[in-house]
C-alpha positions as CSV (number, residue, x, y, z in Angstrom):
1,X,112.8,90.3,60.9
2,X,110.0,92.8,61.5
3,X,110.1,96.0,63.5
4,X,107.1,96.9,65.7
5,X,106.5,100.5,65.0
6,X,103.2,100.5,67.0
7,X,105.2,99.8,70.1
8,X,106.5,103.3,70.3
9,X,110.2,102.4,70.6
10,X,111.3,103.4,67.1
11,X,109.2,106.7,67.0
12,X,110.5,107.5,70.5
13,X,114.0,107.3,69.3
14,X,113.4,109.3,66.2
15,X,111.0,112.0,67.6
16,X,112.7,112.3,71.0
17,X,116.1,112.4,69.5
18,X,117.4,110.0,72.0
19,X,120.9,108.6,71.5
20,X,121.0,104.8,71.7
21,X,123.7,102.2,71.8
22,X,123.2,98.5,71.2
23,X,125.0,95.3,70.8
24,X,125.1,93.5,67.4
25,X,121.4,92.6,67.2
26,X,119.6,93.1,63.9
27,X,117.0,95.5,65.4
28,X,119.6,97.4,67.3
29,X,121.7,98.0,64.2
30,X,118.5,99.0,62.3
31,X,117.8,101.6,64.9
32,X,121.4,102.9,64.9
33,X,121.4,103.1,61.1
34,X,118.0,104.8,61.0
35,X,119.1,107.6,63.4
36,X,122.6,107.8,61.9
37,X,124.7,106.6,64.8
38,X,127.5,104.2,64.2
39,X,128.3,101.4,66.7
40,X,131.6,103.0,67.7
41,X,129.8,106.2,68.6
42,X,127.2,104.6,70.8
43,X,128.9,102.9,73.8
44,X,126.1,100.8,75.3
45,X,124.2,103.6,77.2
46,X,120.9,105.3,76.4
47,X,120.5,108.9,77.5
48,X,118.9,111.9,75.9
49,X,121.3,113.8,73.7
50,X,121.5,116.8,76.1
51,X,123.2,114.5,78.7
52,X,125.3,112.4,76.4
53,X,128.5,114.4,77.1
54,X,128.1,113.9,80.8
55,X,128.6,110.1,80.4
56,X,130.5,109.7,77.2
57,X,133.7,108.8,79.0
58,X,132.1,106.1,81.1
59,X,131.5,102.5,80.1
60,X,128.2,100.7,81.0
61,X,130.2,98.4,83.3
62,X,131.6,101.3,85.2
63,X,128.2,103.0,85.6
64,X,126.7,99.7,86.9
65,X,129.5,99.1,89.3
66,X,130.3,102.6,90.6
67,X,126.9,104.2,90.1
68,X,128.6,107.3,88.9
69,X,130.5,108.8,86.0
70,X,133.4,110.9,87.3
71,X,131.6,113.2,89.9
72,X,128.1,112.7,88.6
73,X,125.9,110.2,90.5
74,X,124.1,107.8,88.1
75,X,121.1,105.5,88.5
76,X,121.6,102.8,85.9
77,X,118.5,101.0,84.7
78,X,119.4,97.7,83.1
79,X,117.0,97.0,80.3
80,X,118.0,93.3,80.3
81,X,116.6,93.0,83.9
82,X,113.9,95.7,83.6
83,X,112.8,95.9,79.9
84,X,109.4,97.5,80.5
85,X,110.7,100.0,83.0
86,X,113.4,101.0,80.5
87,X,110.7,101.4,77.9
88,X,108.7,103.6,80.2
89,X,111.7,105.8,81.1
90,X,112.7,106.2,77.4
91,X,109.1,107.1,76.6
92,X,109.0,109.7,79.4
93,X,112.2,111.2,78.1
94,X,110.7,111.5,74.7
95,X,107.7,113.4,76.1
96,X,109.9,115.9,77.8
97,X,110.8,114.4,81.2
98,X,114.4,115.0,82.2
99,X,117.1,112.3,82.7
100,X,118.8,114.7,85.3
101,X,116.9,114.5,88.5
102,X,117.3,115.8,92.1
103,X,117.1,113.7,95.3
104,X,114.2,114.1,97.6
105,X,115.1,112.9,101.1
106,X,111.7,113.6,102.9
107,X,109.6,110.4,103.1
108,X,106.3,112.3,103.4
109,X,107.0,114.2,100.2
110,X,108.0,110.9,98.5
111,X,104.7,109.3,99.6
112,X,102.8,112.4,98.4
113,X,104.6,112.3,95.0
114,X,103.5,108.6,94.6
115,X,99.9,109.2,95.7
116,X,99.7,112.2,93.2
117,X,100.1,109.9,90.2
118,X,99.5,106.3,91.3
119,X,96.0,107.1,92.5
120,X,93.5,104.4,93.5
121,X,91.9,104.8,90.1
122,X,95.2,104.5,88.3
123,X,96.2,101.4,90.4
124,X,92.8,99.8,89.6
125,X,93.3,100.5,85.9
126,X,96.8,99.0,85.9
127,X,96.0,95.9,88.0
128,X,97.6,93.3,88.2
129,X,100.6,95.4,87.1
130,X,102.6,97.7,89.4
131,X,102.3,101.5,88.9
132,X,105.7,102.8,87.7
133,X,106.2,106.5,87.8
134,X,108.9,108.6,86.2
135,X,110.4,110.8,87.4
136,X,110.7,108.6,90.5
137,X,108.8,109.5,93.7
138,X,112.2,109.9,95.3
139,X,113.1,112.8,93.0
140,X,112.1,116.4,93.5
141,X,110.7,116.3,90.0
142,X,108.4,113.4,90.9
143,X,104.7,113.7,91.7
144,X,102.1,115.6,89.7
145,X,103.0,115.6,86.1
146,X,105.0,112.4,86.3
147,X,104.4,109.7,83.7
148,X,102.9,106.4,84.8
149,X,102.8,103.0,83.2
150,X,102.0,99.4,84.3
151,X,105.0,97.2,84.7
152,X,105.6,93.7,86.2
153,X,106.0,93.8,89.9
154,X,109.4,92.0,89.7
155,X,110.8,94.8,87.6
156,X,109.4,97.3,90.0
157,X,111.3,95.6,92.8
158,X,114.5,95.4,90.8
159,X,114.2,99.1,90.0
160,X,113.7,99.9,93.7
161,X,117.0,98.1,94.5
162,X,118.9,99.8,91.7
163,X,117.7,103.2,92.7
164,X,118.4,102.6,96.4
165,X,121.9,101.3,95.7
166,X,122.7,104.3,93.6
167,X,121.5,106.7,96.4
168,X,123.4,104.8,99.1
169,X,126.7,104.4,97.1
170,X,126.6,108.1,96.2
171,X,125.6,109.2,99.7
172,X,123.0,111.6,98.2
173,X,121.8,114.5,100.2
174,X,118.6,116.4,99.7
175,X,118.6,118.2,96.4
176,X,121.7,116.4,95.0
177,X,121.5,115.8,91.3
178,X,121.8,112.4,89.6
179,X,121.5,111.1,86.1
180,X,119.2,108.2,85.0
181,X,120.8,106.1,82.2
182,X,119.6,102.9,80.5
183,X,122.2,100.1,80.2
184,X,121.7,97.4,77.6
185,X,119.2,99.5,75.6
186,X,118.9,96.8,72.9
187,X,116.9,94.9,75.5
188,X,114.2,97.6,75.9
189,X,110.7,96.0,75.6
190,X,109.2,96.7,72.2
191,X,105.6,96.8,73.6
192,X,103.6,97.0,76.7
193,X,103.7,94.0,79.1
194,X,101.0,91.5,78.3
195,X,101.6,89.0,81.0
């Protein structure tokens, strides 16, 4: 089995220092071995190391069902359903974007955040893919400086549903913090979407 190092996934995990958890796949175990994390330490959730302690007591199933870990609201991104969005988020984390974000309630600000990075020129460049931004436009950290990447429209729709459910379940108010986590990290896409 070959590992695609040009995809950015392996270097992201090493350079970004991201903690990853996987199931018993060959590539997943190779990654765990390479960064020195045993399966029992991992737990099935991908978060940057600075936030690992905030979710270490919570199982992926709980995060998906409850959209929270104890008192911390969580937006779970399921890499099995959104492999390219999960890839984009992990890449954004490795470039310095935070996993801990703050809710932006104002729709005008959200729209401005989106327009700041998903410009007409960027949309044309990514076409026919959807412009995914991280941090999300619905986060105070969104807008100028956010990372963008082209993703399949169906994944963008799934992400919108996942984010919206997490906000609703947690009854977030303006400025409330929430943590973005990746569930099923062994399913993260190993390269850009090619159609």
